[in-house]
XYZ file of C-alpha atoms in Angstrom:
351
model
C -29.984 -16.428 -3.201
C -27.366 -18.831 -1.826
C -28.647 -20.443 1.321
C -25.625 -22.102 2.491
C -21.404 -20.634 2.607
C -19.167 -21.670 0.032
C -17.569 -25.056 0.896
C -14.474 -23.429 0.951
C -15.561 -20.883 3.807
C -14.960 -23.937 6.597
C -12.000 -24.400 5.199
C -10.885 -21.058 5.734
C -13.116 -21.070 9.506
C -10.889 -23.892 10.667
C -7.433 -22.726 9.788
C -7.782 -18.904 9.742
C -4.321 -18.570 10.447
C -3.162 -19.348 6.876
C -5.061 -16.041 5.610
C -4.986 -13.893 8.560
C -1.929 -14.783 10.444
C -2.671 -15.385 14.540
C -5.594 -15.170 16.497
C -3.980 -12.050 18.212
C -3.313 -9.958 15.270
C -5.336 -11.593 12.675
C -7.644 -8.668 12.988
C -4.905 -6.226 11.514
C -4.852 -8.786 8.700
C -8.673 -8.450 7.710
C -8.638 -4.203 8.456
C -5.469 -4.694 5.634
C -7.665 -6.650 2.864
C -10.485 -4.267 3.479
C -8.308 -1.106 3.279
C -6.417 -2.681 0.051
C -10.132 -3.321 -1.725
C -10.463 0.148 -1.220
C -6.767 1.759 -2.301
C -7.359 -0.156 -5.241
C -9.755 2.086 -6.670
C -7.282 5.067 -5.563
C -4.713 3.601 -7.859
C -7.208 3.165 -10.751
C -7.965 7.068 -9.718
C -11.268 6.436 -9.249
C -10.931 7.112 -5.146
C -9.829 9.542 -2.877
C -11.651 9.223 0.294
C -11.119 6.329 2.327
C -12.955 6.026 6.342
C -12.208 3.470 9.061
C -14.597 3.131 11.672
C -13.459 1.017 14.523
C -16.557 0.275 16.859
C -16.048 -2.120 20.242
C -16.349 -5.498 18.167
C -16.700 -3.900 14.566
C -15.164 -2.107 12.320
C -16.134 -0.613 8.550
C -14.357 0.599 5.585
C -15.391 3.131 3.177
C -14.390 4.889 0.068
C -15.824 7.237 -2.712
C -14.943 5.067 -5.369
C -16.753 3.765 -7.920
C -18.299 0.730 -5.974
C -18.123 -2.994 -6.615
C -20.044 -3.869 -9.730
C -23.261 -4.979 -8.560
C -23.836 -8.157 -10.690
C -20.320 -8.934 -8.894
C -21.293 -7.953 -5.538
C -22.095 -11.575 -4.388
C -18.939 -13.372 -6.339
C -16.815 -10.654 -4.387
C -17.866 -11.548 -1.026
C -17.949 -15.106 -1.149
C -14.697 -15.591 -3.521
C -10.785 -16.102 -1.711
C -9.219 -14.270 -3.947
C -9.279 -11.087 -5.388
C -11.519 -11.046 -8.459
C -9.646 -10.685 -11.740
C -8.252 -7.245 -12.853
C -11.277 -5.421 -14.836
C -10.838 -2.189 -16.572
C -12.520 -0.260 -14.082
C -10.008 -1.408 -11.410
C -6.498 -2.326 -10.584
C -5.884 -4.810 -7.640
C -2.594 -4.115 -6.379
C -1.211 -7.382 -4.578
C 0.421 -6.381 -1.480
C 0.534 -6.913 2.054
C -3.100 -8.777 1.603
C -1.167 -10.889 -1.460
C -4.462 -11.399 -3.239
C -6.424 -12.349 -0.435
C -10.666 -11.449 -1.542
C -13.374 -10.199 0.859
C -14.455 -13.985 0.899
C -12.160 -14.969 4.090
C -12.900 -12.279 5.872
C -16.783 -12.936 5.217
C -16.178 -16.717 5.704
C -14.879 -15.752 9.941
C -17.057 -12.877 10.002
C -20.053 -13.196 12.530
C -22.313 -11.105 10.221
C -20.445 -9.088 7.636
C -22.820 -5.976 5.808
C -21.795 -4.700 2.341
C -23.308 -1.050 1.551
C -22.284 -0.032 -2.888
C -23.570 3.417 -4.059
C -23.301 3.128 -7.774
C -25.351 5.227 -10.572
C -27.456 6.370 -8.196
C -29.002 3.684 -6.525
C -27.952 2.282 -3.238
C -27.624 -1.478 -2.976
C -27.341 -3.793 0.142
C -26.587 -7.339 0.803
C -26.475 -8.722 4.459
C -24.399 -12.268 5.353
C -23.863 -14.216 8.572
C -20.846 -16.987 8.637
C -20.669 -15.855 5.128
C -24.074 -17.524 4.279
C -25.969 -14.684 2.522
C -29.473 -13.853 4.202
C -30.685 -11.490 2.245
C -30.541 -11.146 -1.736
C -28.860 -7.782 -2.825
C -31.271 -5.562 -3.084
C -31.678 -1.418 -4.065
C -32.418 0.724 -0.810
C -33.003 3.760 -2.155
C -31.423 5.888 -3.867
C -27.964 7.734 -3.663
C -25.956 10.890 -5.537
C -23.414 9.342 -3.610
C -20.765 6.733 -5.096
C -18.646 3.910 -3.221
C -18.482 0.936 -1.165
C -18.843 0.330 2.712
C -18.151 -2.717 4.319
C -19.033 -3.212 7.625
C -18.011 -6.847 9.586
C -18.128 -8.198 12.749
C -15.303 -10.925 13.334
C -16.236 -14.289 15.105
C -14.783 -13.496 18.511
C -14.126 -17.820 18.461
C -12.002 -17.135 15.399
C -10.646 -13.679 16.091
C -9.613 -12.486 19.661
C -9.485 -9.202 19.923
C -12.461 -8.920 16.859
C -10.927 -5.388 16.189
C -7.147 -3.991 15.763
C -5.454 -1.467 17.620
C -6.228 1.928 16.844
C -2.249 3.125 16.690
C -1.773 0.066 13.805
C -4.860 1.850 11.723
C -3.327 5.504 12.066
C -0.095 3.784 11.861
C -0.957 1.958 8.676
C -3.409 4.712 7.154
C -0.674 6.956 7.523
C 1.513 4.957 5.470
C -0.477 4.676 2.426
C -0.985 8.342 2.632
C 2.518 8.773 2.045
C 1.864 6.330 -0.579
C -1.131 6.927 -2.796
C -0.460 11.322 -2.797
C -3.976 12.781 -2.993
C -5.573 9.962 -1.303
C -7.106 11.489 2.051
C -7.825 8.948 5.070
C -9.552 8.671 8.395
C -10.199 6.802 10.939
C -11.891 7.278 14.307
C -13.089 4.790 16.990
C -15.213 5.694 20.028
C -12.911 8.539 21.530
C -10.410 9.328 18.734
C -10.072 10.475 15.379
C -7.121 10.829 12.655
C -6.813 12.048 9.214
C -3.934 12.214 6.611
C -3.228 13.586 3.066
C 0.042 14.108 1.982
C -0.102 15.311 -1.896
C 3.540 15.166 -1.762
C 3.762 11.520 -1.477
C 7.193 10.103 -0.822
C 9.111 13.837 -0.738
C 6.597 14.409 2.272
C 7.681 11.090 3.502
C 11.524 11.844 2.873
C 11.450 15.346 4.698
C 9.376 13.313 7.744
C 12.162 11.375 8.219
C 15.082 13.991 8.328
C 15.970 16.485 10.415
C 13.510 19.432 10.645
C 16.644 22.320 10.321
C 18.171 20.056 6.810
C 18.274 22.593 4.496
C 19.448 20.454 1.723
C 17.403 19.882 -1.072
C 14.883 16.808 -2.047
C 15.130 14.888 -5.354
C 12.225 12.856 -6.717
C 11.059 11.016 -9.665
C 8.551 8.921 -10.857
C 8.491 6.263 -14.114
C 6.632 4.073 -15.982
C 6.721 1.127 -18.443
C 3.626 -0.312 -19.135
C 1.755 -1.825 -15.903
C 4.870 -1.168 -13.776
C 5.787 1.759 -11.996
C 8.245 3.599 -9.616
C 8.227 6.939 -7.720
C 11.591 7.506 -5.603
C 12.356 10.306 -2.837
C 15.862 11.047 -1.580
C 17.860 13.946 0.462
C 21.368 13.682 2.102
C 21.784 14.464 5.083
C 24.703 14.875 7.566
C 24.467 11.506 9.443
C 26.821 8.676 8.505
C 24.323 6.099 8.015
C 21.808 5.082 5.605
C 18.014 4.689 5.602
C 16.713 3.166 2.371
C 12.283 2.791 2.986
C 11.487 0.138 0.034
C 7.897 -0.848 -0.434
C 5.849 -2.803 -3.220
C 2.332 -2.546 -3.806
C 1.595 0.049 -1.327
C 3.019 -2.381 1.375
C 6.553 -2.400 2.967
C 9.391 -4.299 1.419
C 11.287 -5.957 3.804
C 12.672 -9.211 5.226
C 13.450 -9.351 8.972
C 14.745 -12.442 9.106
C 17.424 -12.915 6.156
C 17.052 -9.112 5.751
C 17.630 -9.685 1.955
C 17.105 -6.252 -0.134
C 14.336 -5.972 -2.173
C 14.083 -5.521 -5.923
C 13.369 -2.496 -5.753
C 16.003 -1.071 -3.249
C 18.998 -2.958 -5.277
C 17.340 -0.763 -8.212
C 17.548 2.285 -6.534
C 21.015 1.879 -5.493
C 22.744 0.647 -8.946
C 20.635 3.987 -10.173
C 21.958 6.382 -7.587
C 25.941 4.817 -8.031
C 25.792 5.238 -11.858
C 24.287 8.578 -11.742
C 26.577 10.108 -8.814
C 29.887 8.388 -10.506
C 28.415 9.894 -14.101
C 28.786 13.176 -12.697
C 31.795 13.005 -10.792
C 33.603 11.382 -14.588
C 32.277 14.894 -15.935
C 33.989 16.958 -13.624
C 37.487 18.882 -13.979
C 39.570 17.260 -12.986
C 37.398 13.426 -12.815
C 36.004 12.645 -9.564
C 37.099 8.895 -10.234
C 36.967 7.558 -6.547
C 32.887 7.834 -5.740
C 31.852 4.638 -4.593
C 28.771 3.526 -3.399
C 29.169 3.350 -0.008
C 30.386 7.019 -0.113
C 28.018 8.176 -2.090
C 24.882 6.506 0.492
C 26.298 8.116 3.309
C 24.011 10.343 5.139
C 21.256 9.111 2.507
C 17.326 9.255 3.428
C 15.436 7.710 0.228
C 12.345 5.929 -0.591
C 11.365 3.938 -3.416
C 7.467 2.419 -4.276
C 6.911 0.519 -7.077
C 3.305 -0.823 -8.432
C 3.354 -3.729 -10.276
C 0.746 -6.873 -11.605
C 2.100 -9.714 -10.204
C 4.626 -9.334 -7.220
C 6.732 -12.434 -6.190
C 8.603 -12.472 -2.926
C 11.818 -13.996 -1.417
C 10.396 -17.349 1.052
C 6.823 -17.927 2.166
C 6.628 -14.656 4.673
C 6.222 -12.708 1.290
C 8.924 -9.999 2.876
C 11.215 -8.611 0.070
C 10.032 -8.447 -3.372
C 11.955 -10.453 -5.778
C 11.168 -9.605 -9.367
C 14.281 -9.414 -11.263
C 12.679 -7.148 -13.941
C 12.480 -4.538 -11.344
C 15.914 -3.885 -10.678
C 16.792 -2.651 -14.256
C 13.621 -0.505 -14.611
C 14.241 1.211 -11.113
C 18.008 1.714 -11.891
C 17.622 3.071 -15.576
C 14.608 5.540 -14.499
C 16.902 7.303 -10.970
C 19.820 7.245 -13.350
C 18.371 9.241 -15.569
C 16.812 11.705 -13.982
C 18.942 12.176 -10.823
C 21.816 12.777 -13.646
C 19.862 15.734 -14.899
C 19.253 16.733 -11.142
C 23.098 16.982 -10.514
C 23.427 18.876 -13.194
C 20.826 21.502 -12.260
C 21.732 21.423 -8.362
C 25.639 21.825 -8.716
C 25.810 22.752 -4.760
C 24.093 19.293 -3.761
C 26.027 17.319 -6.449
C 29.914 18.710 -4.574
C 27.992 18.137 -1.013
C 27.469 14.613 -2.232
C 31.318 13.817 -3.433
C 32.910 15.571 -0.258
């Protein structure tokens, strides 16, 4: 057993804000690595229960995955970065950017880790990230998962726990995000839960007007590690509202508000397809432009991808050029079929 923290852990004790953000919400920042250990394993379909306890200086995350690997259980908790991806799970870098369990261990005041995995049940205990017990079987379990439970330094962290409206706030999102992953969360006097197996089209008709009758498109595609899944419905507002995200996380730069990859992708897609169909038409529909074409648009587009790189050191827009052409190609295509089927929605669109 280790008897002292990494050398790296004071490090991380003495300038927590370059992991976690502020004091004030640096909380939100360790409930977000937790939560994205545990999506993880939702991606990699091995997951799709995830809890959130929030007690009055704790909280605890726990899923139904597979659970951590137990001759990795200690590397895990004391490493700063995720552990490499395995082939039992896929580490999605998002809004955590590849941030491990060890920081939040290293400004934890005593941090528990609970893994339920082929039938045993396993437990290691640390304290300022210095283990002080071995991990060690507790039983056993027909259960299967992981449970981490940590008490933030209140020196370090101040509040030691984040807002219950972020959680359902945030727990909602991913719901929207990961279809078929269900999530809850409860603290001392309230409880939430969400599932949307409809992922983004649930999202899409959220955000639109409850009497729209017209009709939702979506898609999803893949090439190789990378993927998309896109939602969109017009509506009869002027504007447009575009929802980007990247790795479960949203996509978006508040201060040079620069599009992300994945946005720019989703509009070259929609202007080729819409123009494609208006060229088709007798006589040509020849003056579609984009800007036409967005109005009154509601869409959303998630991608999932290996190794994310962002526009300036806030990490707010995704930047990876291959995205754009892989987004574009895969709503061309199939919203060019979907015009074709829906010839009411396709002459609503080039009013």
């Amino acid at each position: 057993m280790m008897t002292s923290a990494p050398p790296e852990f004071q490090a991380v004790r003495q300038r927590p804000g370059m992991y976690f953000g502020s004091a004030a919400t640096g909380a939100r920042a360790v409930l977000d690595v937790l939560v994205d250990r545990a999506v993880a394993e939702a991606l990699a379909g091995q997951c799709d229960l995830i809890e959130v306890e929030l007690g009055e200086d704790s909280m605890q995350v726990g899923d139904n995955g597979q659970g951590i690997r137990i001759p990795t259980v200690t590397d895990v908790l004391t490493g700063l970065t995720c552990p490499p991806r395995t082939d039992w799970i896929w580490h999605p870098q998002g809004g955590s950017h590849s941030i491990g369990l060890g920081p939040v261990n290293a400004i934890s005041r005593e941090l528990a880790v609970v893994v339920c995995r082929d039938g045993k049940r396993w437990q290691q205990i640390f304290q300022h990230g210095i283990p002080i017990t071995d991990l060690t079987q507790h039983g056993w379990s027909d259960d299967h998962g992981t449970t981490i439970s940590c008490c933030l330094d209140p020196e370090i962290m101040n509040p030691p726990v984040p807002d219950f409206d972020y959680v359902a706030q945030r727990l909602r999102q991913l719901a929207y995000l990961v279809p078929g992953l269900r999530l809850r969360a409860k603290d001392r006097s309230r409880s939430v839960e969400y599932h949307y197996a409809g992922g983004l089209k649930d999202l899409v008709a959220q955000c639109t007007p409850i009497d729209t009758d017209r009709a939702i498109f979506s898609c999803r595609g893949a090439d190789g590690q990378l993927r998309v899944e896109v939602a969109l419905r017009w509506t009869a507002a002027a504007g447009t509202r575009i929802m980007s995200y990247a790795n479960t996380v949203a996509n978006y730069d508040p201060y040079s508000r620069r599009r992300s990859t994945p946005e720019v992708g989703l509009r070259r897609g929609l202007t080729r397809a819409v123009q494609s169909w208006g060229l088709s038409q007798h006589p040509p529909r020849d003056w579609l432009k984009g800007k036409h074409i967005r109005a009154g648009l509601v869409a959303a587009v998630a991608v999932l991808l290996p190794e994310p790189t962002y526009h300036g050191s806030i990490k707010g827009s995704l930047s990876n050029p291959e995205v754009v052409p892989f987004v574009a190609d895969v709503v061309a295509e199939h919203l060019g079929q979907w015009l074709t089927a829906h010839p009411d929605e396709a002459n609503q669109i080039a009013r």
